[in-house]
mmCIF file of C-alpha atoms in Angstrom:
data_model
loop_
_atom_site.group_PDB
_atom_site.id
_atom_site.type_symbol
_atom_site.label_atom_id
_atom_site.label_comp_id
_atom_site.label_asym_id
_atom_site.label_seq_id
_atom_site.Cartn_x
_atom_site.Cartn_y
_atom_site.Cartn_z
ATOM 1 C CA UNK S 1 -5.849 -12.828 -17.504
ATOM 2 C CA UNK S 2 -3.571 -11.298 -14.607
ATOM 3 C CA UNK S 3 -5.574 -11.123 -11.191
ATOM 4 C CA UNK S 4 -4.582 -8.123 -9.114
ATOM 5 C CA UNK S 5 -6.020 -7.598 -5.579
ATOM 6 C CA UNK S 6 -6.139 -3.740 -4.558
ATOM 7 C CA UNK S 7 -6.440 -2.682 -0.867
ATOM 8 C CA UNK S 8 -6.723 0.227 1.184
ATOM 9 C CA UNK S 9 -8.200 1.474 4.482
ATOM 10 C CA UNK S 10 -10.674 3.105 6.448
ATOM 11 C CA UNK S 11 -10.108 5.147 9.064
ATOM 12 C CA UNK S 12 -8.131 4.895 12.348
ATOM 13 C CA UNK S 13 -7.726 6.254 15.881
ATOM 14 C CA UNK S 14 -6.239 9.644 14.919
ATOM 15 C CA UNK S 15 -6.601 9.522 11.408
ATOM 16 C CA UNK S 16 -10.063 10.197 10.290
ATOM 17 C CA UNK S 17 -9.310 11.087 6.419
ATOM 18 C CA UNK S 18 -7.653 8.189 5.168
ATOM 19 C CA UNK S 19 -6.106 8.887 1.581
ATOM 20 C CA UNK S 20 -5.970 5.192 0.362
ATOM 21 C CA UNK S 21 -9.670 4.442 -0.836
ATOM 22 C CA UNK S 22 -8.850 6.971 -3.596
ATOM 23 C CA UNK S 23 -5.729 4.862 -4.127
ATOM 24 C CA UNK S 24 -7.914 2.280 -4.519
ATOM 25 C CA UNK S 25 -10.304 3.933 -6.607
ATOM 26 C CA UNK S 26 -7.380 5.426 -9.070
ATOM 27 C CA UNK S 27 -6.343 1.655 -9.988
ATOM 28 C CA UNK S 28 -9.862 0.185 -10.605
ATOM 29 C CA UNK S 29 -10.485 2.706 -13.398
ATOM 30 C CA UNK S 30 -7.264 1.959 -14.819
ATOM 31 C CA UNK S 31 -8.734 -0.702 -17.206
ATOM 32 C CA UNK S 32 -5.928 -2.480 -17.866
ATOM 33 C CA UNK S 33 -5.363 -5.120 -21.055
ATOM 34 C CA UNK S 34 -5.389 -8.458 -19.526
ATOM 35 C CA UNK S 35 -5.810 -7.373 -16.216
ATOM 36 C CA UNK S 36 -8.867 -7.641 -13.235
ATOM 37 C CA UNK S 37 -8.781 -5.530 -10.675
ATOM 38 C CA UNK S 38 -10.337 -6.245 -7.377
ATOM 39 C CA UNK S 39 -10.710 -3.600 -5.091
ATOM 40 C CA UNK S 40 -11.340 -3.714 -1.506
ATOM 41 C CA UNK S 41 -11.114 -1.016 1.942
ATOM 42 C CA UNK S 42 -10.601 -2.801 4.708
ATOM 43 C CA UNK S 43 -11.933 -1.277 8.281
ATOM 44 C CA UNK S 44 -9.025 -0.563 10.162
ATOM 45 C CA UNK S 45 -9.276 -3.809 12.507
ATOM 46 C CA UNK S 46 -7.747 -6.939 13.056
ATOM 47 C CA UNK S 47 -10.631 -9.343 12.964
ATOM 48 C CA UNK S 48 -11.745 -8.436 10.012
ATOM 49 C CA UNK S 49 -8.122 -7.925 7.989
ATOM 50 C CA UNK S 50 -8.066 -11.517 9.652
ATOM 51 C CA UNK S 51 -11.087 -12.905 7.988
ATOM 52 C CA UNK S 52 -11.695 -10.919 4.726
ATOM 53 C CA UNK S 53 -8.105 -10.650 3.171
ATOM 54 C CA UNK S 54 -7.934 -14.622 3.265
ATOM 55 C CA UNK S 55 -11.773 -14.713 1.778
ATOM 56 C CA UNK S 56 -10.603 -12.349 -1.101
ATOM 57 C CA UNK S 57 -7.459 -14.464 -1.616
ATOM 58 C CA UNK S 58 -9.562 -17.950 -1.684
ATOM 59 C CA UNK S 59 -12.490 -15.987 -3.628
ATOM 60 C CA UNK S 60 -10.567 -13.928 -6.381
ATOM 61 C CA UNK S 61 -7.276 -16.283 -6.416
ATOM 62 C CA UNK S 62 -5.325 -13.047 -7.499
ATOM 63 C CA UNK S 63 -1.806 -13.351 -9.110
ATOM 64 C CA UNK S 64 -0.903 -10.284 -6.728
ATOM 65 C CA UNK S 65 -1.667 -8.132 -4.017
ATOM 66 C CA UNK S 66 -0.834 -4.283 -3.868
ATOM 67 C CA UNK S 67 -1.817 -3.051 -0.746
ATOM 68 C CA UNK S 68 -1.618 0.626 0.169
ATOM 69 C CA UNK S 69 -1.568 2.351 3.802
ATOM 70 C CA UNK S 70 -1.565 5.854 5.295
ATOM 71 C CA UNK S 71 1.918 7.008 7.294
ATOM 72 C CA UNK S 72 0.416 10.051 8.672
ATOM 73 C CA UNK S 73 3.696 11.439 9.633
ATOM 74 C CA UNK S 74 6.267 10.386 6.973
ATOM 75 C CA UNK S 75 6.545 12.885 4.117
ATOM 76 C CA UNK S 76 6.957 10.484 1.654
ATOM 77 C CA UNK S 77 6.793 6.840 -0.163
ATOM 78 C CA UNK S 78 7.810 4.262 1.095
ATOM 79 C CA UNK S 79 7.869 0.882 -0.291
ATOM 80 C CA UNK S 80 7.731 -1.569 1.933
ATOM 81 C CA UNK S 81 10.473 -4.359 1.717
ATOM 82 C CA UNK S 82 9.135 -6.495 4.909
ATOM 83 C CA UNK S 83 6.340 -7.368 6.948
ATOM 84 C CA UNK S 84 7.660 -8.356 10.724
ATOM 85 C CA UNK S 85 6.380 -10.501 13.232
ATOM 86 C CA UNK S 86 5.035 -7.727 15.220
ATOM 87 C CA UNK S 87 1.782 -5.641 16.692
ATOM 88 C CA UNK S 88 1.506 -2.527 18.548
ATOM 89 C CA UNK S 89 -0.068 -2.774 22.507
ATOM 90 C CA UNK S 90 0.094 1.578 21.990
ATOM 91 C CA UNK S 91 -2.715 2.263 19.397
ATOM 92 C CA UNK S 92 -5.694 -0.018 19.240
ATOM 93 C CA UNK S 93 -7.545 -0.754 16.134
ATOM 94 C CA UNK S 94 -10.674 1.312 14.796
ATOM 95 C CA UNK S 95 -12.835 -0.752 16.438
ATOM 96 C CA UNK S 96 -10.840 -0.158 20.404
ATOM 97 C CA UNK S 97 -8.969 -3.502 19.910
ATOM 98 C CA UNK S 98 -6.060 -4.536 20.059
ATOM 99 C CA UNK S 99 -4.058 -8.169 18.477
ATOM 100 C CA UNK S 100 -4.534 -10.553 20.664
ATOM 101 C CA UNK S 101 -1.036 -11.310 20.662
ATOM 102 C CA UNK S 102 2.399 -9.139 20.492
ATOM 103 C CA UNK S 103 3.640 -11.659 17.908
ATOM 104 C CA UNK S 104 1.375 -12.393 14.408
ATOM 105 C CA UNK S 105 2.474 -15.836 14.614
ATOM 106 C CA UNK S 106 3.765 -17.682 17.752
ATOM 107 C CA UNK S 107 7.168 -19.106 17.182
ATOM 108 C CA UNK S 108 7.233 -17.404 13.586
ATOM 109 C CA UNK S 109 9.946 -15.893 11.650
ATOM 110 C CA UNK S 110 11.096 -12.600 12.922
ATOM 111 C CA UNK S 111 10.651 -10.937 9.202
ATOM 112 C CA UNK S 112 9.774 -11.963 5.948
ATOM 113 C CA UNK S 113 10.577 -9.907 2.759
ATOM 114 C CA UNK S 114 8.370 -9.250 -0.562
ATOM 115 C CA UNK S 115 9.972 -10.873 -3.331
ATOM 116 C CA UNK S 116 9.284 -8.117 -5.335
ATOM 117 C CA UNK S 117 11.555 -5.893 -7.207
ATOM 118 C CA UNK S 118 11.196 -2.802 -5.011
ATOM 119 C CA UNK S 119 14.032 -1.156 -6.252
ATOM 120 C CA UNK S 120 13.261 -0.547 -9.609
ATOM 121 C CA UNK S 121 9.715 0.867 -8.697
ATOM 122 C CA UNK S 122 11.360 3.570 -6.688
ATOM 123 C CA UNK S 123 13.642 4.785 -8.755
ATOM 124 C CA UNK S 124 10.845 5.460 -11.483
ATOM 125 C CA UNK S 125 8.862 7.519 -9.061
ATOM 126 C CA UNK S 126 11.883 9.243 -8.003
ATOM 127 C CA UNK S 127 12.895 9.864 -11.435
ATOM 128 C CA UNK S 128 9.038 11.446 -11.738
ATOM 129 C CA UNK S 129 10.012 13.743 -9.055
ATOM 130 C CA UNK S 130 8.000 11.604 -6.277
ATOM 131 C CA UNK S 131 9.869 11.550 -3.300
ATOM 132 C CA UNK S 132 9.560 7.841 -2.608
ATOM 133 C CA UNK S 133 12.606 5.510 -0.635
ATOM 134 C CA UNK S 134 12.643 2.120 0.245
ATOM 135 C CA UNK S 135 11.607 1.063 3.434
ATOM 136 C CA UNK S 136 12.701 -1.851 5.895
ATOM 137 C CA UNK S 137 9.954 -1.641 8.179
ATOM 138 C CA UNK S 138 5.842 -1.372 7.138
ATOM 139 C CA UNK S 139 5.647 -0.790 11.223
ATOM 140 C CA UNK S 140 3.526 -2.581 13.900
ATOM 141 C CA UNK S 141 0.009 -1.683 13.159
ATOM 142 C CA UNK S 142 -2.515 -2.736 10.588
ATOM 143 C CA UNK S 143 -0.584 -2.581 7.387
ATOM 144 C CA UNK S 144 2.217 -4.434 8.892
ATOM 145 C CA UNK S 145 -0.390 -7.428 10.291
ATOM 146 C CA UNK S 146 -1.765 -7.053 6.500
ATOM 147 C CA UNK S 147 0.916 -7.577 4.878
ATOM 148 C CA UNK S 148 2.568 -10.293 6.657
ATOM 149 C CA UNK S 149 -1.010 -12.375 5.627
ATOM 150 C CA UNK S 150 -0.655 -11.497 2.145
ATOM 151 C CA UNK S 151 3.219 -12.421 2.180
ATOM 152 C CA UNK S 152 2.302 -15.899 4.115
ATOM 153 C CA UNK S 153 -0.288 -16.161 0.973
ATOM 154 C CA UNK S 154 2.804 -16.023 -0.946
ATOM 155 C CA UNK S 155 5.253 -18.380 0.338
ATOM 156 C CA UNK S 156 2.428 -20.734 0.365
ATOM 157 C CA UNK S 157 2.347 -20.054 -3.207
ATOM 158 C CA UNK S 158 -1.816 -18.808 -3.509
ATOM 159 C CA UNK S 159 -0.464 -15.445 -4.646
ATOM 160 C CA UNK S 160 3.073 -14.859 -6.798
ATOM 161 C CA UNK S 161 3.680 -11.476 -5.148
ATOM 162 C CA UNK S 162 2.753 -9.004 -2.580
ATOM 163 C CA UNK S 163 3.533 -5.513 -2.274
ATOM 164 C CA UNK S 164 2.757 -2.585 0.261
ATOM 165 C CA UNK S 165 3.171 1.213 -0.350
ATOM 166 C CA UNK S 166 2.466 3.473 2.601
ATOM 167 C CA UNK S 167 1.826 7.053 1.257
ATOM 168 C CA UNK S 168 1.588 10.511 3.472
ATOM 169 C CA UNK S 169 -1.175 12.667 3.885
ATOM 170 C CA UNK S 170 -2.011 14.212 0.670
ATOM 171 C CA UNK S 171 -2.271 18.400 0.786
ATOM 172 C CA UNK S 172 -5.555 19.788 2.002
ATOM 173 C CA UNK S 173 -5.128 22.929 -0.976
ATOM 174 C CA UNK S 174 -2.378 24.197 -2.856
ATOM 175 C CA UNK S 175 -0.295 22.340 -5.820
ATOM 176 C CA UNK S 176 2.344 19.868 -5.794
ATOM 177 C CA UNK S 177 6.055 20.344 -5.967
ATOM 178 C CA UNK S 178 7.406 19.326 -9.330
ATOM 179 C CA UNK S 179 10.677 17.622 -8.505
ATOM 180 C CA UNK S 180 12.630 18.122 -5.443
ATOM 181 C CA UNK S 181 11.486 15.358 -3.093
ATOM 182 C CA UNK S 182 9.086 17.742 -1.721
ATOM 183 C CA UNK S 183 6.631 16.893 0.927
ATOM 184 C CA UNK S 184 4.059 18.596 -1.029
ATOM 185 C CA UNK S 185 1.635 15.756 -2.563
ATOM 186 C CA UNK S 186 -2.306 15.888 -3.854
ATOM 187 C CA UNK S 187 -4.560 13.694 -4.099
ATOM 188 C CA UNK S 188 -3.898 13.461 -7.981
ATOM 189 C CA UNK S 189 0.074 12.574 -7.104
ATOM 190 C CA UNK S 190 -1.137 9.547 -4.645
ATOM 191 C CA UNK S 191 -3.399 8.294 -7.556
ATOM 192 C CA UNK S 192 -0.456 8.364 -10.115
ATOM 193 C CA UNK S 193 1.583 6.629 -7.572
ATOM 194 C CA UNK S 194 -1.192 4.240 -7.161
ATOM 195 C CA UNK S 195 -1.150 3.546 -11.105
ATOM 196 C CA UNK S 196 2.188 3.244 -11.306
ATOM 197 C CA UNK S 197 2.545 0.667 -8.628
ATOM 198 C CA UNK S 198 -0.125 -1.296 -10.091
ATOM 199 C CA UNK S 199 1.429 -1.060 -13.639
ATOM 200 C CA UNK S 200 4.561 -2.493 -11.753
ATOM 201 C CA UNK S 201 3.573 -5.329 -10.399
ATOM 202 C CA UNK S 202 0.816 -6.387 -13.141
ATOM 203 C CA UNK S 203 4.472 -6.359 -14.928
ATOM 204 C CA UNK S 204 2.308 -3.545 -17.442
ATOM 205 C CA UNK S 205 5.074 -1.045 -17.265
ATOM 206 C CA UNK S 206 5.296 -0.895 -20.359
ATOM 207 C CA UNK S 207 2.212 -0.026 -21.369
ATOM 208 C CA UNK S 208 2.907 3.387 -19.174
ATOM 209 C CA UNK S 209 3.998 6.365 -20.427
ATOM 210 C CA UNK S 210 6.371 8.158 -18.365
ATOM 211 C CA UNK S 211 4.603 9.516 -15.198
ATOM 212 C CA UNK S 212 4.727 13.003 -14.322
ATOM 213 C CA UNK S 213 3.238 14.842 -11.633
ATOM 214 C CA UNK S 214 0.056 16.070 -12.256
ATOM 215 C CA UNK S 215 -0.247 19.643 -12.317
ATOM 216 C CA UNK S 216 -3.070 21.679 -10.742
ATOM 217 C CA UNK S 217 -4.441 25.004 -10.957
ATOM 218 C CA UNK S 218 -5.343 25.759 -7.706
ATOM 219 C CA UNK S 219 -2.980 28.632 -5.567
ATOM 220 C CA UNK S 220 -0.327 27.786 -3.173
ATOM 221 C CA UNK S 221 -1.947 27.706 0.779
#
């Protein structure tokens, strides 16, 4: 039985409507062979990333980690290749806080990469007609500070892999873009990026059948 922690977030200063508890939601009804699913939304704030995301780890003892984040104003998916040393002293947490240190770790490691195969996850979304891209940087806010923990979980070998996907702001009406690279995602495209990531990393890919874009009925805005 494969273990897979699934995370998203609440809400944050300027982002009330965060897409990734659906995210979350879209890989717990997967109900995949051999596979548990642990969901979990963390409130956007350090203390508590802090405490619970080590608690799940120690709890659950999950073979990976897919977490998911909102980039409000990126227009597509990126797949996160690093977590760096780093948090923000601009944009305090949900609760007004903010890290109580520029660095995550004193005297730590500047970066630290996923060992995960990142490449080969993009290309099958962008084959889908997802516009997703590989990204160096998951920034210097919560996600970041996430995923560094769940890549230190790693290289102290409690978890075999980590991954974070940061995903835009789904549309509020209108359908999807099939192909392209469009900016235009639903709420149905984020979920079949969220099963597709999970199917990756569970190393259940080929269970999938090919993903396409979901269509919807509803008019152009």
């Amino acid at each position: 039985m494969t273990t897979l922690l699934v995370t998203g977030f609440g809400p944050f200063p300027g982002w009330e409507n965060n897409p990734t508890p659906a995210m979350v939601k879209a890989v717990r009804a997967l109900r995949l062979p051999g596979v548990r699913v642990v969901p979990h939304v963390f409130p956007t704030v350090y203390a508590e990333v802090a405490r619970d995301l080590p608690a799940l780890i120690a709890r659950h003892r999950p073979d990976a980690i897919l977490l998911f984040g909102l980039a409000g104003r990126t227009g597509h998916i990126r797949i996160e290749q690093h977590a760096h040393n780093v948090t923000t002293r601009r944009v305090p947490d949900a609760s007004g806080a903010f890290h109580l240190s520029a660095d995550i770790v004193a005297e730590g490691p500047w970066r630290v990469p996923t060992g995960f195969a990142c490449g080969p996850l993009t290309q099958q979304l962008r084959r889908a007609g997802f516009n997703a891209r590989l990204s160096p940087s998951a920034g210097e806010y919560l996600c970041n500070f996430a995923y560094w923990l769940a890549l230190e979980a790693v290289a102290r070998r409690e978890v075999k892999r980590a991954l974070f996907v940061h995903v835009p702001m789904p549309l509020k009406a209108g359908r999807s873009a099939r192909g392209g690279f469009s900016r235009r995602m639903t709420t149905a495209d984020l979920a079949a990026v969220a099963r597709t990531a999970a199917l990756a990393i569970t190393g259940r890919g080929y269970l999938a059948k090919p993903v396409r874009r979901p269509r919807t009925q509803s008019a152009r805005p």
